[in-house]
Tab-separated table of C-alpha atoms in Angstrom:
chain	number	residue	atom	x	y	z
A	1209	MET	CA	0.238	-0.405	0.456
A	1210	ARG	CA	3.050	2.540	0.789
A	1211	LEU	CA	4.745	1.600	-2.366
A	1212	ALA	CA	1.251	1.526	-4.627
A	1213	THR	CA	1.159	5.537	-2.394
A	1214	GLN	CA	4.671	6.429	-3.728
A	1215	VAL	CA	3.856	5.210	-7.383
A	1216	ALA	CA	0.415	7.429	-7.285
A	1217	LEU	CA	2.470	10.550	-5.996
A	1218	ARG	CA	5.027	10.147	-8.356
A	1219	PRO	CA	2.975	11.967	-11.796
A	1220	ALA	CA	1.296	14.667	-9.297
A	1221	ILE	CA	5.322	15.245	-7.720
A	1222	LEU	CA	6.766	15.169	-11.741
A	1223	LEU	CA	4.160	17.976	-12.957
A	1224	LEU	CA	4.889	20.219	-9.757
A	1225	ILE	CA	8.294	19.924	-10.933
A	1226	ALA	CA	7.841	20.352	-14.397
A	1227	GLY	CA	5.330	24.160	-13.599
A	1228	LEU	CA	8.181	25.017	-11.011
A	1229	VAL	CA	10.309	25.005	-14.519
A	1230	VAL	CA	8.057	26.706	-16.074
A	1231	LEU	CA	7.215	29.714	-13.812
A	1232	ALA	CA	11.727	29.994	-13.700
A	1233	SER	CA	12.134	30.072	-17.123
A	1234	ALA	CA	9.264	32.267	-17.977
A	1235	PRO	CA	9.432	36.505	-18.053
A	1236	THR	CA	9.224	38.225	-15.124
A	1237	ALA	CA	5.814	40.214	-14.611
A	1238	SER	CA	6.993	41.830	-11.373
A	1239	ALA	CA	5.980	45.513	-11.128
A	1240	LEU	CA	8.353	48.276	-11.931
A	1241	ASP	CA	8.328	51.519	-10.213
A	1242	PRO	CA	6.510	53.949	-11.651
A	1243	ARG	CA	9.085	56.479	-11.014
A	1244	TYR	CA	10.924	55.083	-13.416
A	1245	HIS	CA	10.582	56.444	-17.662
A	1246	ASN	CA	9.074	55.305	-20.810
A	1247	CYS	CA	10.353	56.565	-23.751
A	1248	ASP	CA	6.775	58.141	-24.092
A	1249	GLU	CA	8.090	60.405	-20.976
A	1250	VAL	CA	11.859	60.603	-22.434
A	1251	HIS	CA	10.918	62.423	-24.867
A	1252	ALA	CA	7.979	64.608	-24.009
A	1253	GLU	CA	10.268	65.768	-21.132
A	1254	ILE	CA	13.804	66.654	-23.443
A	1255	LEU	CA	11.115	68.269	-25.675
A	1256	ALA	CA	10.232	69.888	-22.954
A	1257	LEU	CA	13.231	70.750	-21.348
A	1258	ALA	CA	14.531	72.088	-24.965
A	1259	ALA	CA	11.112	74.778	-24.946
A	1260	ALA	CA	12.216	76.085	-21.531
A	1261	TYR	CA	15.642	76.575	-22.642
A	1262	PRO	CA	16.353	77.182	-26.591
A	1263	SER	CA	19.349	78.772	-26.114
A	1264	ILE	CA	21.364	76.218	-24.885
A	1265	VAL	CA	19.732	72.886	-25.339
A	1266	ARG	CA	18.972	70.885	-28.848
A	1267	VAL	CA	17.067	67.537	-28.912
A	1268	ASP	CA	18.476	65.608	-32.215
A	1269	THR	CA	17.125	62.762	-33.814
A	1270	LEU	CA	20.227	59.984	-34.206
A	1271	GLY	CA	18.417	57.031	-36.343
A	1272	VAL	CA	15.793	54.368	-36.176
A	1273	THR	CA	15.924	50.869	-34.483
A	1274	ALA	CA	15.807	48.359	-37.662
A	1275	THR	CA	12.784	45.963	-35.991
A	1276	ASP	CA	10.302	48.381	-34.657
A	1277	GLY	CA	11.313	51.649	-36.300
A	1278	LEU	CA	11.875	54.066	-32.995
A	1279	ASP	CA	13.506	57.033	-32.606
A	1280	VAL	CA	16.788	57.077	-30.700
A	1281	TRP	CA	17.142	60.647	-29.705
A	1282	ALA	CA	19.951	62.787	-28.240
A	1283	VAL	CA	20.120	66.194	-25.975
A	1284	LYS	CA	23.170	68.688	-26.710
A	1285	LEU	CA	23.228	71.519	-24.385
A	1286	SER	CA	26.051	74.047	-25.409
A	1287	ASP	CA	26.197	77.546	-24.993
A	1288	ASN	CA	25.582	77.934	-29.267
A	1289	VAL	CA	23.651	75.164	-29.269
A	1290	SER	CA	22.990	74.997	-32.790
A	1291	VAL	CA	26.436	75.574	-34.230
A	1292	ASP	CA	29.357	72.830	-34.201
A	1293	GLU	CA	32.093	75.021	-32.277
A	1294	ASP	CA	35.752	73.822	-31.671
A	1295	GLU	CA	34.789	72.350	-28.021
A	1296	PRO	CA	35.806	69.450	-26.369
A	1297	VAL	CA	33.134	66.863	-26.859
A	1298	VAL	CA	31.701	65.065	-23.046
A	1299	PHE	CA	29.500	62.396	-24.107
A	1300	TYR	CA	26.717	60.073	-21.374
A	1301	ASN	CA	24.510	57.692	-22.681
A	1302	GLY	CA	22.176	55.164	-20.896
A	1303	VAL	CA	20.024	51.615	-21.864
A	1304	HIS	CA	22.465	49.678	-23.702
A	1305	HIS	CA	20.677	47.026	-21.938
A	1306	ALA	CA	17.009	47.589	-21.627
A	1307	GLU	CA	16.775	46.367	-18.140
A	1308	GLU	CA	19.353	48.562	-16.661
A	1309	VAL	CA	17.548	51.647	-15.895
A	1310	MET	CA	19.801	53.599	-13.815
A	1311	GLY	CA	21.828	54.849	-16.261
A	1312	LEU	CA	18.536	56.654	-17.894
A	1313	GLU	CA	17.548	58.369	-14.398
A	1314	ALA	CA	20.810	59.863	-14.484
A	1315	ILE	CA	21.201	60.666	-17.647
A	1316	MET	CA	17.784	62.814	-16.604
A	1317	TRP	CA	18.811	63.885	-13.143
A	1318	MET	CA	21.745	65.601	-15.222
A	1319	LEU	CA	19.468	67.432	-18.050
A	1320	ASP	CA	18.061	68.753	-15.165
A	1321	GLU	CA	20.254	70.308	-12.954
A	1322	LEU	CA	22.527	71.537	-15.869
A	1323	THR	CA	19.944	73.420	-17.669
A	1324	THR	CA	18.497	74.657	-14.220
A	1325	ALA	CA	21.542	75.992	-13.341
A	1326	TYR	CA	22.673	77.979	-16.169
A	1327	GLY	CA	23.957	81.306	-15.194
A	1328	VAL	CA	23.061	80.748	-11.892
A	1329	ASP	CA	25.512	78.286	-10.873
A	1330	ASP	CA	29.153	79.308	-12.072
A	1331	THR	CA	30.917	76.332	-12.497
A	1332	MET	CA	28.339	74.443	-13.986
A	1333	THR	CA	27.445	77.371	-16.923
A	1334	GLN	CA	31.134	77.535	-17.762
A	1335	TRP	CA	30.845	74.041	-18.699
A	1336	ILE	CA	28.210	75.071	-20.667
A	1337	ASP	CA	30.169	77.368	-22.065
A	1338	ASP	CA	33.078	76.145	-22.666
A	1339	LEU	CA	32.005	72.610	-23.998
A	1340	GLU	CA	29.370	70.260	-25.776
A	1341	ILE	CA	27.688	68.062	-23.935
A	1342	TRP	CA	25.524	65.271	-26.077
A	1343	PHE	CA	23.758	62.779	-23.749
A	1344	LEU	CA	22.019	59.410	-25.135
A	1345	PRO	CA	18.680	58.780	-22.903
A	1346	VAL	CA	17.630	55.703	-24.055
A	1347	LEU	CA	19.704	53.648	-27.094
A	1348	ASN	CA	18.274	50.483	-26.860
A	1349	PRO	CA	14.547	51.810	-26.576
A	1350	GLU	CA	12.806	48.855	-28.379
A	1351	GLY	CA	14.457	46.102	-25.047
A	1352	HIS	CA	13.367	49.299	-23.032
A	1353	GLY	CA	9.823	49.485	-24.044
A	1354	ILE	CA	9.620	45.463	-23.131
A	1355	VAL	CA	10.456	46.633	-19.272
A	1356	THR	CA	8.324	49.660	-19.107
A	1357	ALA	CA	5.232	47.310	-20.521
A	1358	GLU	CA	6.003	44.740	-17.436
A	1359	ILE	CA	6.345	42.216	-20.381
A	1360	ASP	CA	9.891	41.188	-19.151
A	1361	THR	CA	11.279	43.820	-16.482
A	1362	ILE	CA	14.769	41.979	-16.944
A	1363	TRP	CA	14.719	41.929	-20.489
A	1364	ARG	CA	18.698	42.995	-21.863
A	1365	LYS	CA	18.761	42.972	-25.628
A	1366	ASN	CA	17.572	44.378	-28.344
A	1367	LYS	CA	14.581	42.360	-30.262
A	1368	PHE	CA	16.861	41.722	-33.888
A	1369	ASP	CA	14.435	38.748	-34.983
A	1370	ASN	CA	17.538	36.143	-35.146
A	1371	ASN	CA	15.159	33.466	-36.705
A	1372	GLY	CA	13.253	35.663	-39.603
A	1373	ASN	CA	9.672	34.355	-38.604
A	1374	GLU	CA	8.663	38.181	-38.169
A	1375	GLN	CA	7.639	37.193	-35.031
A	1376	PHE	CA	9.641	38.387	-31.292
A	1377	ASP	CA	9.419	35.913	-29.582
A	1378	LEU	CA	11.252	36.181	-25.800
A	1379	LEU	CA	13.036	32.607	-25.568
A	1380	TYR	CA	14.736	33.656	-29.002
A	1381	ASP	CA	15.140	36.243	-30.558
A	1382	GLY	CA	17.910	40.131	-29.519
A	1383	VAL	CA	20.881	40.685	-29.699
A	1384	ASP	CA	23.578	42.736	-26.196
A	1385	LEU	CA	24.521	45.191	-27.841
A	1386	ASN	CA	27.607	45.701	-25.422
A	1387	HIS	CA	28.534	42.314	-27.008
A	1388	ASN	CA	28.519	44.033	-30.964
A	1389	TYR	CA	30.497	46.523	-30.915
A	1390	ASP	CA	33.425	46.166	-34.182
A	1391	PHE	CA	36.477	45.886	-31.428
A	1392	ASN	CA	37.433	41.876	-29.975
A	1393	TRP	CA	33.672	41.270	-30.545
A	1394	ASP	CA	34.310	37.506	-31.465
A	1395	GLN	CA	36.407	36.924	-28.589
A	1396	GLY	CA	33.539	37.567	-26.186
A	1397	GLY	CA	29.379	37.071	-25.629
A	1398	SER	CA	27.656	34.054	-27.203
A	1399	THR	CA	27.228	32.886	-29.939
A	1400	ASN	CA	23.885	31.076	-28.723
A	1401	PRO	CA	20.787	33.340	-30.354
A	1402	GLU	CA	18.998	32.079	-27.202
A	1403	SER	CA	21.624	33.636	-24.453
A	1404	GLU	CA	20.557	36.925	-23.242
A	1405	TYR	CA	24.575	37.716	-24.336
A	1406	TYR	CA	24.040	37.293	-27.575
A	1407	ARG	CA	26.718	39.179	-29.804
A	1408	GLY	CA	24.448	39.482	-32.927
A	1409	PRO	CA	25.244	38.024	-36.373
A	1410	SER	CA	28.417	40.188	-37.206
A	1411	ALA	CA	30.285	42.706	-35.693
A	1412	GLY	CA	28.073	45.732	-35.272
A	1413	SER	CA	25.503	44.120	-37.208
A	1414	GLU	CA	22.411	46.027	-35.150
A	1415	ALA	CA	21.437	49.246	-36.119
A	1416	GLU	CA	21.697	50.797	-32.055
A	1417	THR	CA	25.021	50.063	-32.507
A	1418	GLN	CA	25.683	51.767	-35.632
A	1419	ILE	CA	24.233	55.131	-34.359
A	1420	LEU	CA	26.093	55.219	-30.887
A	1421	CYS	CA	29.474	54.410	-33.093
A	1422	ASP	CA	28.398	56.790	-36.259
A	1423	PHE	CA	28.479	59.538	-33.472
A	1424	CYS	CA	31.057	59.301	-32.229
A	1425	LEU	CA	33.324	58.922	-35.389
A	1426	GLU	CA	31.504	62.298	-36.003
A	1427	HIS	CA	31.986	64.070	-33.143
A	1428	LYS	CA	34.637	62.231	-31.414
A	1429	PRO	CA	33.956	62.435	-27.776
A	1430	LEU	CA	37.292	63.321	-25.740
A	1431	PHE	CA	35.646	61.547	-22.996
A	1432	SER	CA	32.321	59.140	-22.508
A	1433	LEU	CA	30.300	57.679	-19.598
A	1434	ASN	CA	28.854	54.532	-20.772
A	1435	TYR	CA	25.744	53.718	-17.742
A	1436	HIS	CA	25.114	50.749	-16.438
A	1437	SER	CA	23.710	48.341	-13.931
A	1438	PRO	CA	24.750	44.905	-13.318
A	1439	ARG	CA	21.820	42.418	-12.194
A	1440	SER	CA	23.264	39.719	-10.430
A	1441	SER	CA	27.127	40.983	-10.627
A	1442	PRO	CA	29.276	42.850	-8.018
A	1443	GLY	CA	29.266	46.051	-9.012
A	1444	ASP	CA	29.683	50.405	-7.836
A	1445	LEU	CA	32.948	50.099	-10.400
A	1446	VAL	CA	34.013	52.401	-12.374
A	1447	TYR	CA	35.929	50.282	-15.590
A	1448	TYR	CA	37.860	51.788	-17.908
A	1449	PRO	CA	40.293	50.513	-20.892
A	1450	TRP	CA	42.047	47.967	-20.534
A	1451	TYR	CA	44.041	45.694	-20.221
A	1452	TRP	CA	44.725	43.421	-22.694
A	1453	PRO	CA	46.448	40.005	-22.120
A	1454	LEU	CA	49.947	38.995	-23.656
A	1455	GLN	CA	50.049	43.007	-24.300
A	1456	GLY	CA	49.157	44.722	-21.498
A	1457	PHE	CA	47.536	48.264	-20.460
A	1458	ALA	CA	46.301	50.182	-22.497
A	1459	PRO	CA	49.385	53.533	-24.222
A	1460	ASP	CA	47.400	55.613	-22.144
A	1461	HIS	CA	46.767	54.312	-19.429
A	1462	HIS	CA	48.015	55.943	-16.658
A	1463	THR	CA	45.647	59.082	-18.130
A	1464	ILE	CA	43.128	56.802	-18.228
A	1465	PHE	CA	43.635	55.444	-14.860
A	1466	GLU	CA	43.672	58.885	-13.387
A	1467	VAL	CA	40.106	60.154	-14.459
A	1468	ALA	CA	38.732	56.793	-14.201
A	1469	ASN	CA	40.084	56.780	-10.534
A	1470	THR	CA	38.837	60.271	-9.997
A	1471	LEU	CA	35.102	59.359	-11.431
A	1472	ALA	CA	35.692	56.707	-8.944
A	1473	SER	CA	36.751	58.720	-5.217
A	1474	LEU	CA	33.703	61.065	-6.258
A	1475	THR	CA	31.090	59.251	-6.962
A	1476	LEU	CA	29.298	57.173	-3.344
A	1477	LYS	CA	27.146	54.821	-3.059
A	1478	GLU	CA	24.504	54.846	-0.685
A	1479	ASP	CA	26.561	54.163	2.164
A	1480	ASP	CA	28.709	56.946	1.483
A	1481	THR	CA	31.517	54.840	0.635
A	1482	PRO	CA	33.499	56.007	-2.875
A	1483	TYR	CA	33.175	53.498	-5.923
A	1484	ILE	CA	36.175	51.758	-7.531
A	1485	ALA	CA	38.310	51.923	-10.434
A	1486	GLN	CA	38.644	48.763	-12.582
A	1487	TYR	CA	40.440	47.654	-15.371
A	1488	GLY	CA	38.438	45.559	-17.876
A	1489	TYR	CA	39.581	43.652	-21.005
A	1490	ALA	CA	40.012	44.403	-24.328
A	1491	ASP	CA	37.876	41.601	-25.255
A	1492	ALA	CA	33.587	41.173	-26.147
A	1493	GLY	CA	33.012	43.685	-28.462
A	1494	LYS	CA	32.176	46.279	-25.629
A	1495	CYS	CA	31.080	50.068	-26.341
A	1496	ARG	CA	34.235	51.679	-24.059
A	1497	ASN	CA	37.301	49.190	-25.702
A	1498	TRP	CA	35.391	50.350	-28.998
A	1499	GLN	CA	35.497	54.139	-28.328
A	1500	TYR	CA	39.018	53.872	-27.105
A	1501	GLY	CA	39.987	51.557	-29.747
A	1502	VAL	CA	39.012	53.267	-32.766
A	1503	VAL	CA	37.548	57.308	-32.211
A	1504	GLY	CA	40.595	57.470	-28.627
A	1505	THR	CA	37.936	58.820	-27.344
A	1506	VAL	CA	38.097	57.284	-22.870
A	1507	GLY	CA	34.974	55.606	-22.610
A	1508	LEU	CA	34.843	54.465	-19.152
A	1509	THR	CA	31.286	52.063	-17.943
A	1510	MET	CA	29.796	53.138	-14.654
A	1511	GLU	CA	28.320	50.018	-13.144
A	1512	ILE	CA	25.557	51.441	-10.797
A	1513	LEU	CA	24.738	49.885	-7.919
A	1514	SER	CA	25.893	46.235	-7.189
A	1515	GLN	CA	23.236	43.027	-7.966
A	1516	LEU	CA	20.932	45.388	-8.570
A	1517	CYS	CA	19.444	47.245	-11.263
A	1518	GLN	CA	16.446	48.714	-10.057
A	1519	PRO	CA	16.512	49.722	-6.634
A	1520	GLY	CA	12.607	51.216	-4.842
A	1521	GLY	CA	11.677	54.343	-6.540
A	1522	ASP	CA	12.379	55.895	-3.159
A	1523	ARG	CA	15.868	56.089	-3.795
A	1524	VAL	CA	15.752	56.344	-7.721
A	1525	ASP	CA	16.323	60.416	-6.427
A	1526	GLY	CA	18.914	59.917	-3.582
A	1527	ILE	CA	21.248	57.746	-6.258
A	1528	CYS	CA	20.838	60.044	-8.660
A	1529	GLU	CA	22.357	62.525	-7.005
A	1530	ARG	CA	25.391	60.299	-6.002
A	1531	VAL	CA	26.351	59.154	-9.586
A	1532	ALA	CA	25.475	62.449	-11.725
C-alpha cells in the first residue's frame, strides 16, 4: 500500500516540478516602479527642456531601430547649441541593456540639474559654455519598451529577429548591444541567439550599435561615460580600458586610470563609501573598448549599484544625486 501510494504520487510530483521549471524560465512579470521613465515620458521631457531653454538645449534624432523603427534621441547642451563649435565633446549614454534603467534616470537628473543651474551656478554654467555636452538617454528603446511595459522586466537585449519569422520571441530573439561592437567582437559574448549575451550575427550588426558608433565618429568625444547596472554581479565600479593579455594596459593607461580613479573617488555609494576604478579586458565587443580603440575616446563604464539594477523608486533620486 505504501509503495502504491508513492507510485501514485509520482506523476503529481513530476507535474509540480515541471510547473516550477516553467515558472523559473518564464519572463518576469514583476512590476516596475512608476518612478522610472518610459520612452514617451523621456521624449516629452527632453522636448519640454528644449522649449524652456532653447538657447542651450537641442534635441536630435540620431537614427531609428531596425525592428520597430523607434527613434533614438540625443540631447545637446551648449551655449551656442545650434553651432558645431571647436570645443571638447563629452558624451553620456544609457540603456545599452534594456533592464538597466538607472543610467537613464541619472541622465534625466543631469539634464534637469544642468539646465536649471545655467546662469545661476558658475561652475555648471562654465561647463555648458566651454563644452559640447551630449546625452543619449535610451540607446535601446525597443528593449526598454519591453521592460517598461512589464512584458519582461529583466529583458537585456534589443528585439532583433534572430530566426527571421517576423514574430518577437522572448526566448530566442534579440542581441546584447554591448557585445556587438566591432572591436574584438569574436572574443566574447555568446554565439547562441537564445543567450541574453548573444553578440549578434556579425560585428556592429545592430542599428543601435551603428547609431552610437556614427555619433562618436562624427563628434569624436574626448570623454564618454556609458551607464550600466549589474543585475546579479558586483558593481559600484568604474571600468576603464583596458588590460589586454599578452599586450598589457592601454597605451594611455596612466591618464585613463587617473580619470577613472578620480570619477570613482567622487562617486559615492549609498553607504557613503566611494566607487572603485577597475580595468576591463579588451575583449567582448564592448562599447568602451571600441570608443577608445577606434575613436581615441576615454570611454568609461559606470556600474551603478551592486547586484541590483532596479532599486525602489524611493531610492532613485538619492542614487542619481550621488552618481550623476
